[in-house]
mmCIF file of C-alpha atoms in Angstrom:
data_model
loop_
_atom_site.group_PDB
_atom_site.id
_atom_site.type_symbol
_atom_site.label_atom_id
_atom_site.label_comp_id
_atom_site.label_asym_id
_atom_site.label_seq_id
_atom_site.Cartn_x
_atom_site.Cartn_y
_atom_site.Cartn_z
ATOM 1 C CA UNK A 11 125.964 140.462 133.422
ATOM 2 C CA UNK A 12 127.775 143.802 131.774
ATOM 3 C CA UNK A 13 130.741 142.547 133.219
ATOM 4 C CA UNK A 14 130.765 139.204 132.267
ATOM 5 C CA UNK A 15 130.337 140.030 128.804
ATOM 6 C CA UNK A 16 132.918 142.190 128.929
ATOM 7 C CA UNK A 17 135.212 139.800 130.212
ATOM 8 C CA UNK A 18 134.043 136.855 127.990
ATOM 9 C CA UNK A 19 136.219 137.201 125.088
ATOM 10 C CA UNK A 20 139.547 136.834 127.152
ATOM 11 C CA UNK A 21 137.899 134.136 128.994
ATOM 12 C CA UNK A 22 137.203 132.312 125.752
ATOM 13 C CA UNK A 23 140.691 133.172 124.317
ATOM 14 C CA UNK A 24 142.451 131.752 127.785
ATOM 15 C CA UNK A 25 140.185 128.762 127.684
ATOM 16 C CA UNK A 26 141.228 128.047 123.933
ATOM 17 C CA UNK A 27 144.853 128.467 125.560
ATOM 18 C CA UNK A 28 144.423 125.688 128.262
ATOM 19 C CA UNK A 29 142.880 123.022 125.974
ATOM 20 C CA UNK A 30 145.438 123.781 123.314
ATOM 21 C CA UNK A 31 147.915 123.045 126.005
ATOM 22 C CA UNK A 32 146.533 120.037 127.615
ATOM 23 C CA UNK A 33 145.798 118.705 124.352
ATOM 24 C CA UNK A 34 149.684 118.779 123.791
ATOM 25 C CA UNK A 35 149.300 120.795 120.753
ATOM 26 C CA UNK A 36 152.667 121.911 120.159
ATOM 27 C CA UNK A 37 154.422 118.419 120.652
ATOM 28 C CA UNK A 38 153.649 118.504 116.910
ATOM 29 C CA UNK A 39 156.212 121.247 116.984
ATOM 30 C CA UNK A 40 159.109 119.722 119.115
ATOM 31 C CA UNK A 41 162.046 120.219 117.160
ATOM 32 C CA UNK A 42 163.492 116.748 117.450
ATOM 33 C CA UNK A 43 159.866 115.816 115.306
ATOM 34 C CA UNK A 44 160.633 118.767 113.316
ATOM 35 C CA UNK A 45 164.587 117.787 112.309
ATOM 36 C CA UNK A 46 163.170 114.255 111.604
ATOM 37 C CA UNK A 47 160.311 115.536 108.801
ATOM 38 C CA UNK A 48 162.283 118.121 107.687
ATOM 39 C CA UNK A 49 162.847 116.933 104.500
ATOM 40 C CA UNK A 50 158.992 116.083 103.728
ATOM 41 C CA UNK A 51 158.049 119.590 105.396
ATOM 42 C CA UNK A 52 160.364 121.679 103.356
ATOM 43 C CA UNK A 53 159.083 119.467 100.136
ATOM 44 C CA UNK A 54 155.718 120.720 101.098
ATOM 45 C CA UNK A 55 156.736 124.181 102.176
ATOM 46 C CA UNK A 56 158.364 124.412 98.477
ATOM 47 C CA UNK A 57 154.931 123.053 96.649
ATOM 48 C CA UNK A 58 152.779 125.479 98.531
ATOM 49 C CA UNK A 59 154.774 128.255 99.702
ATOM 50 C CA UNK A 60 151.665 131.086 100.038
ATOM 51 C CA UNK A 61 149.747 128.264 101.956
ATOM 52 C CA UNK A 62 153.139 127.068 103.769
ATOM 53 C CA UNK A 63 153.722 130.830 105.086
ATOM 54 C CA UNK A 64 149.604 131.671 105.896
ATOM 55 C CA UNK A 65 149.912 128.464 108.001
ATOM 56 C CA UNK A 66 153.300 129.779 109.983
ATOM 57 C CA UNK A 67 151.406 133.167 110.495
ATOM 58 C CA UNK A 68 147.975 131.241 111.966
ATOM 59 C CA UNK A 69 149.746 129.028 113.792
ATOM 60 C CA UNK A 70 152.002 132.660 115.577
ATOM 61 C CA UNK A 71 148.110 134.082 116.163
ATOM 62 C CA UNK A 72 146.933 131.474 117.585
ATOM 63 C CA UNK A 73 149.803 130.901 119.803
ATOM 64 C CA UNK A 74 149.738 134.378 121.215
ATOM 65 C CA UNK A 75 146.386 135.074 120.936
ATOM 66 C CA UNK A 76 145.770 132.370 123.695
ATOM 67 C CA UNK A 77 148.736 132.958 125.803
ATOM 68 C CA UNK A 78 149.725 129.368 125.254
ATOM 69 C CA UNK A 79 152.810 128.137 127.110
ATOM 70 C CA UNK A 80 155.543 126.815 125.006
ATOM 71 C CA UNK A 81 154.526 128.799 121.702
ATOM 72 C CA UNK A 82 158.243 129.350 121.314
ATOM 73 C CA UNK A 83 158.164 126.133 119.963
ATOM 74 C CA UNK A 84 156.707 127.331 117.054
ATOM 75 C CA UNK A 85 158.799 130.148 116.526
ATOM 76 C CA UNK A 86 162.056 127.347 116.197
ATOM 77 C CA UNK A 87 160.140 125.383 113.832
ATOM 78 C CA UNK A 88 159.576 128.599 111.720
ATOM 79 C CA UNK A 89 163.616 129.288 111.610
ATOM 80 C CA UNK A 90 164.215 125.558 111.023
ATOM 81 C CA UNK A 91 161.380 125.505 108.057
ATOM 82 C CA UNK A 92 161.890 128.879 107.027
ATOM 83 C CA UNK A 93 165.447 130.282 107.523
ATOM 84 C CA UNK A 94 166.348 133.547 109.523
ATOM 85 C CA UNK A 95 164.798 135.940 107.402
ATOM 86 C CA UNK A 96 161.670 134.701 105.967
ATOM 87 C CA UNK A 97 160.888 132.908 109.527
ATOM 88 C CA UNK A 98 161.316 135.605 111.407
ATOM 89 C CA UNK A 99 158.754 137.631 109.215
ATOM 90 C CA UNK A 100 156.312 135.327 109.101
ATOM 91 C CA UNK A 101 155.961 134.623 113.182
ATOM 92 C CA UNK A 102 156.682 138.193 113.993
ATOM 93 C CA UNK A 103 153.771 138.718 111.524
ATOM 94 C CA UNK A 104 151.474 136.376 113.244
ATOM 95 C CA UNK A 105 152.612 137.649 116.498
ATOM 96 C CA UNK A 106 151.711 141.122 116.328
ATOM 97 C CA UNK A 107 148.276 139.880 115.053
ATOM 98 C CA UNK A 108 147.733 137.417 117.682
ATOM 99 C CA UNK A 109 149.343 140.400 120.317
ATOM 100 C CA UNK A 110 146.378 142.427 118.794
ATOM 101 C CA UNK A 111 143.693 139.929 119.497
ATOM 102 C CA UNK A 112 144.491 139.502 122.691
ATOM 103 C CA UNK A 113 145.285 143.295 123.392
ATOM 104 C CA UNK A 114 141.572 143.908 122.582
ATOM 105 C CA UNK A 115 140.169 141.269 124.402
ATOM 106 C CA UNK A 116 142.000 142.237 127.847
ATOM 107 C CA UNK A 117 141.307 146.315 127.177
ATOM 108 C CA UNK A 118 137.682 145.217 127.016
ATOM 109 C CA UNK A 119 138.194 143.391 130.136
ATOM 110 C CA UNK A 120 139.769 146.341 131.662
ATOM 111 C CA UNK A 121 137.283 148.803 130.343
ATOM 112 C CA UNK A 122 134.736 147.191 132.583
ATOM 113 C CA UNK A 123 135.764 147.344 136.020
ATOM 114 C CA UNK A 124 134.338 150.201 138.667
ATOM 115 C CA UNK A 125 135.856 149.545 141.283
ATOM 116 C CA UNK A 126 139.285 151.474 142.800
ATOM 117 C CA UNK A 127 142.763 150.164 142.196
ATOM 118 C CA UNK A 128 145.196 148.607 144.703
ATOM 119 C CA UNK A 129 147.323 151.417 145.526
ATOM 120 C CA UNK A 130 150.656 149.688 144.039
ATOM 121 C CA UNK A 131 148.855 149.258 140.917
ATOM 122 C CA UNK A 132 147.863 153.387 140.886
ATOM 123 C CA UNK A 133 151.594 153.388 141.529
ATOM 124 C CA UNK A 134 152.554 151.500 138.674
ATOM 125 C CA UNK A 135 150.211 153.038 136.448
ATOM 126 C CA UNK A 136 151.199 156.738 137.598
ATOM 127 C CA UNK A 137 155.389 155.506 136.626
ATOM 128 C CA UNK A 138 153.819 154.107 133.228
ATOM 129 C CA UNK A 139 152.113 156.958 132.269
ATOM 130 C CA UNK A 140 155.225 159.487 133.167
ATOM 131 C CA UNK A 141 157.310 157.344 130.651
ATOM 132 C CA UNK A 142 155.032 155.062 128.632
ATOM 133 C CA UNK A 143 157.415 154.720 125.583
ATOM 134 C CA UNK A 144 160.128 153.665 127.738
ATOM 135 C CA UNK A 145 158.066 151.232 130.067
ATOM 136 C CA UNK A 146 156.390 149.260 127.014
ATOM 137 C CA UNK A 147 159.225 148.764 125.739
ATOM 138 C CA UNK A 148 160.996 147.698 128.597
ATOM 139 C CA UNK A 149 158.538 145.172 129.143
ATOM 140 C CA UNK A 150 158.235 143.789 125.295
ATOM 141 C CA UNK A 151 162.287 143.457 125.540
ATOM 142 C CA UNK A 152 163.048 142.160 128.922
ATOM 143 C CA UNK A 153 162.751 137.997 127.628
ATOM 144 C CA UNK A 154 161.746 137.068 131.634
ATOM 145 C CA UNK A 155 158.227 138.595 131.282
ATOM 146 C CA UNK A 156 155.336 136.321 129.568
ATOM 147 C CA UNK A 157 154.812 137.766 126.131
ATOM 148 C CA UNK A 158 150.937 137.017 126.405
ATOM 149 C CA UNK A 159 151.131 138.339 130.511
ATOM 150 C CA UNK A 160 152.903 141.458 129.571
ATOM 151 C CA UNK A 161 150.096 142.095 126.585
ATOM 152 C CA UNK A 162 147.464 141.939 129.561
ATOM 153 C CA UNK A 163 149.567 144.081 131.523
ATOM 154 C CA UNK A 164 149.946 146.898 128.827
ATOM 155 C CA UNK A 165 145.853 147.345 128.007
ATOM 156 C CA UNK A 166 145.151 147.296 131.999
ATOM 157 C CA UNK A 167 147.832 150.031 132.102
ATOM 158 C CA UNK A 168 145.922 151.843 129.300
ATOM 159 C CA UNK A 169 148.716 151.483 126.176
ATOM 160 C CA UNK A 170 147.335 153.055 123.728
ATOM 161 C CA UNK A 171 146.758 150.907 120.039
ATOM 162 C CA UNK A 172 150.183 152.964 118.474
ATOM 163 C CA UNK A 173 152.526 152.355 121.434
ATOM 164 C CA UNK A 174 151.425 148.604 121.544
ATOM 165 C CA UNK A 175 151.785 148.038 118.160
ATOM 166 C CA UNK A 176 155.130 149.741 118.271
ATOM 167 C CA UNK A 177 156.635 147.916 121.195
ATOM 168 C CA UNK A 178 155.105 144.969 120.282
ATOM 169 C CA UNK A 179 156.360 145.240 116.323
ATOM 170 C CA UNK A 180 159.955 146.129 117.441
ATOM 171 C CA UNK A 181 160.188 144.729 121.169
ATOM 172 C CA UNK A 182 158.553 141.404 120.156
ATOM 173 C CA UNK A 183 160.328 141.185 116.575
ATOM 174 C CA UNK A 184 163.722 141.063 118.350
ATOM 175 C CA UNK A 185 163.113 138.584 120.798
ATOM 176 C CA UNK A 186 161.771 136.313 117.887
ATOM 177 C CA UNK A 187 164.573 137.267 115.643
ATOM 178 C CA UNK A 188 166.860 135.635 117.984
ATOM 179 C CA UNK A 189 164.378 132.754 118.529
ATOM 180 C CA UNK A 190 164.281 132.463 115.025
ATOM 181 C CA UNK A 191 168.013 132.456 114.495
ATOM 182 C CA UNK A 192 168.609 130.000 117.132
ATOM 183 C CA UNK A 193 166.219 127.468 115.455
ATOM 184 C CA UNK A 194 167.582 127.743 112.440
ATOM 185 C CA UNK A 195 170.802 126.187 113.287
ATOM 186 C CA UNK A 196 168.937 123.366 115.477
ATOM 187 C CA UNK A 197 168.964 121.013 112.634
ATOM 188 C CA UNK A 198 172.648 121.219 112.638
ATOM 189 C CA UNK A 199 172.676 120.921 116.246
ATOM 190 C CA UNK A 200 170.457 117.682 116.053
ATOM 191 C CA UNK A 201 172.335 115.916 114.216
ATOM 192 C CA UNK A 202 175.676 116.733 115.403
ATOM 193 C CA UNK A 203 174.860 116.068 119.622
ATOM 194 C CA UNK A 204 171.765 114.355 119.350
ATOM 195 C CA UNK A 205 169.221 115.936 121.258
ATOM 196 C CA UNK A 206 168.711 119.675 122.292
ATOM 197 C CA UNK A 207 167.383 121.607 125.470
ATOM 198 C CA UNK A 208 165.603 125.188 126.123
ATOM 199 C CA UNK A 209 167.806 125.740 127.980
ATOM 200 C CA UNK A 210 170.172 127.836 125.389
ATOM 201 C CA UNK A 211 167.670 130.392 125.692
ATOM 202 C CA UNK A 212 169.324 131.155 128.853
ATOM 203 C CA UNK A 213 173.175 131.845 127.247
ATOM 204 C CA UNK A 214 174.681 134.744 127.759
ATOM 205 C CA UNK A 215 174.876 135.216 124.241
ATOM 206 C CA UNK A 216 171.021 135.362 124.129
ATOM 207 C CA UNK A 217 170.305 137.097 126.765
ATOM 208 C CA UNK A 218 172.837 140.055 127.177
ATOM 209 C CA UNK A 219 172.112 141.325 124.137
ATOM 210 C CA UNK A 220 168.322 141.632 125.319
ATOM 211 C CA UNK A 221 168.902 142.976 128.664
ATOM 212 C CA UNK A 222 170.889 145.461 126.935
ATOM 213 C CA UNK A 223 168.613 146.859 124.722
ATOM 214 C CA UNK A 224 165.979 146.793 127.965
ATOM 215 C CA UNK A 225 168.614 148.699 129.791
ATOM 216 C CA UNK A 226 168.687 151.398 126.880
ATOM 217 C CA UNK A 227 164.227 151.098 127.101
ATOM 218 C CA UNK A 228 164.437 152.931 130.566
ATOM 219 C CA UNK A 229 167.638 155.203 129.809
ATOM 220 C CA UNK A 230 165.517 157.878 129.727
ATOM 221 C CA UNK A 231 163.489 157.603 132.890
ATOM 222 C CA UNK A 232 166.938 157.134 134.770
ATOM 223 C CA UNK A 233 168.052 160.632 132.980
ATOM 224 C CA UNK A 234 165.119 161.876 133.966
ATOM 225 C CA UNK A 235 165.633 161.049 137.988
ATOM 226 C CA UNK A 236 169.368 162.418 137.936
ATOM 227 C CA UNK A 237 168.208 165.516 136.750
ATOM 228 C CA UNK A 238 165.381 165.515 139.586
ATOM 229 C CA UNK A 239 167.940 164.905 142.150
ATOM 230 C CA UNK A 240 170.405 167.617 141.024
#
């Protein structure tokens, strides 16, 4: 019964996840929808900005705080809505806060368990803790790994709350600074061919610069292994 409390609030927040997802909560957020309300949105957005900006931030918690597929969706509404700047800080914002939520809820989770460890999951924790700076933010940068699947993965690995919150501030903020950028020419990109996909997430132009700066994450444990071998 210990345990099952303990694991009860990342049931509840994965459950919230699912139904959000079935419920096709963030078709409201498809950016076809989005280009054709823009100009009501942004008329609204301009009348209310503090409420306009809380609701972008919620929205980013939510999203992440329930590992919902697809919350990118809500980050491209943000740079269409918002511009580069401002959209960027409001859903990197909500992210870290949602990142947070969910953080606790899986370190709780974690906390609970008695049992021993598979050994490649000693092994992985034995590599994280030699280098932890370099392997959280590895994982926050690389885009491949699930941003709510790589929070789990950082409280069963025992992050502690300042390394989170600093991969998570600057690994996450960079990813949805791109995200951010990219939606905010999608109204232009509408109109002019008519329909867009996800899949210019995967352009070179996207993704290099991110692999890059994961590269540069585990510079120093590859410094570390010359030096071993010499």
């Amino acid at each position: 019964m210990k345990r099952l409390r303990a694991f009860l609030p990342l049931l509840v927040l994965v459950a919230i996840g699912v139904a959000l997802f079935l419920g096709g909560a963030l078709d409201r957020f498809d950016p076809h929808r989005v280009a054709q309300e823009e100009a009501e949105l942004r008329a609204a957005i301009t009348a209310h900005p503090v409420l306009a900006a809380l609701a972008q931030i919620g929205l980013m918690m939510l999203a992440i705080a329930t590992g919902i597929p697809g919350a990118v969706v809500v980050v491209l509404a943000g740079g269409m809505l918002f511009g580069i700047v401002e959209g960027t800080l409001l859903s990197s914002l909500g992210t870290t806060l949602g990142a947070l939520i969910l953080f606790f809820a899986s370190r709780s989770a974690f906390a609970s368990g008695d049992g021993t460890a598979p050994a490649w999951v000693e092994r992985v924790r034995s590599g994280y803790r030699a280098y932890p700076v370099s392997y959280a933010m590895f994982l926050r940068l690389v885009p491949f790994f699930p941003f709510g699947g790589v929070t789990i993965a950082l409280a069963g690995l025992g992050c502690p709350l300042w390394l989170f919150l600093l991969a998570t501030a600057t690994g996450g903020s960079v990813m949805i600074a791109f995200e951010t950028a990219l939606g905010a020419g999608l109204t232009e990109t509408i109109a002019r061919e008519g329909t867009v996909s996800l899949n210019l997430f995967a352009h070179r132009s996207v993704l290099l610069p991110l692999l890059g700066m994961a590269v540069l994450a585990l510079a120093p444990i590859v410094l570390a292994q010359l030096r071993r071998s010499r």
